[in-house]
Coordinates of C-alpha atoms in Angstrom, one line a residue:
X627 CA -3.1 -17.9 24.3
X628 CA -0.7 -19.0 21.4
X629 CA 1.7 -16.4 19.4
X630 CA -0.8 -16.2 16.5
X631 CA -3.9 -15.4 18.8
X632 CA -1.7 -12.6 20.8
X633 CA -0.8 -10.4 18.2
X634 CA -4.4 -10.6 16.4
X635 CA -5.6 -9.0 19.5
X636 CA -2.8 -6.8 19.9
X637 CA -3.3 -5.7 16.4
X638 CA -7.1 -5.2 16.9
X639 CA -6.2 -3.0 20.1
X640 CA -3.8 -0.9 18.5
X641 CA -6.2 -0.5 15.1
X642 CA -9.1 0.5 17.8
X643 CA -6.7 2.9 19.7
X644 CA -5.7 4.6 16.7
X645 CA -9.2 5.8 15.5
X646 CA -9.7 6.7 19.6
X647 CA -6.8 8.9 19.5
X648 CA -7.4 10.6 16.0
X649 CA -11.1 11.2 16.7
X650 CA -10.1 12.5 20.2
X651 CA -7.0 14.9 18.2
X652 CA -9.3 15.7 15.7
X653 CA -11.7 17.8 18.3
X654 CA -9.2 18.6 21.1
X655 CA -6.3 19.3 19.7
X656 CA -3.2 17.2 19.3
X657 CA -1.5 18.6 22.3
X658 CA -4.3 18.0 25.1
X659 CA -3.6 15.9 27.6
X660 CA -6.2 13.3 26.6
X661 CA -4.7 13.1 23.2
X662 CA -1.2 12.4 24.6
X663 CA -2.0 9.9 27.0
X664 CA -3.7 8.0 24.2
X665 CA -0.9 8.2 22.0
X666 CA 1.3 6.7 25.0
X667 CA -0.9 3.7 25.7
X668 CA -0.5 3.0 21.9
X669 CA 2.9 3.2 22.1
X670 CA 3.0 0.8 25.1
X671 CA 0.4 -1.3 22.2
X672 CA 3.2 -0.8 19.5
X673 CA 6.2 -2.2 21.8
X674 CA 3.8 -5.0 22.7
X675 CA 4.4 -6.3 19.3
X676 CA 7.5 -5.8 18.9
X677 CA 8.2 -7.8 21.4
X678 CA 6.5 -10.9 20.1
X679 CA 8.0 -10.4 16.7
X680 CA 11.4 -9.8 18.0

């Protein structure tokens, strides 16, 4: 997949992954374990792209 194709998905995933982990904060707290592991895989989204722009 080309560079421009890459980050669209990447960007998509980390928009989708966002809501998850609000919605999931937003009822369980934003301490629970589910609600940090999310926020971790977005992170590992995040560095993703910086990556590719860097």
């Amino acid at each position: 997949m080309f560079k421009a194709g890459k980050m669209n998905l990447l960007l998509l995933r980390i928009k989708v992954k966002r809501k998850v982990m609000y919605k999931k904060a937003e009822h369980l707290g934003f301490t629970h374990p589910s609600v940090v592991e999310c926020s971790r895989e977005l992170d590992i989204l995040l560095n993703r792209v910086q990556g590719i722009c860097s």
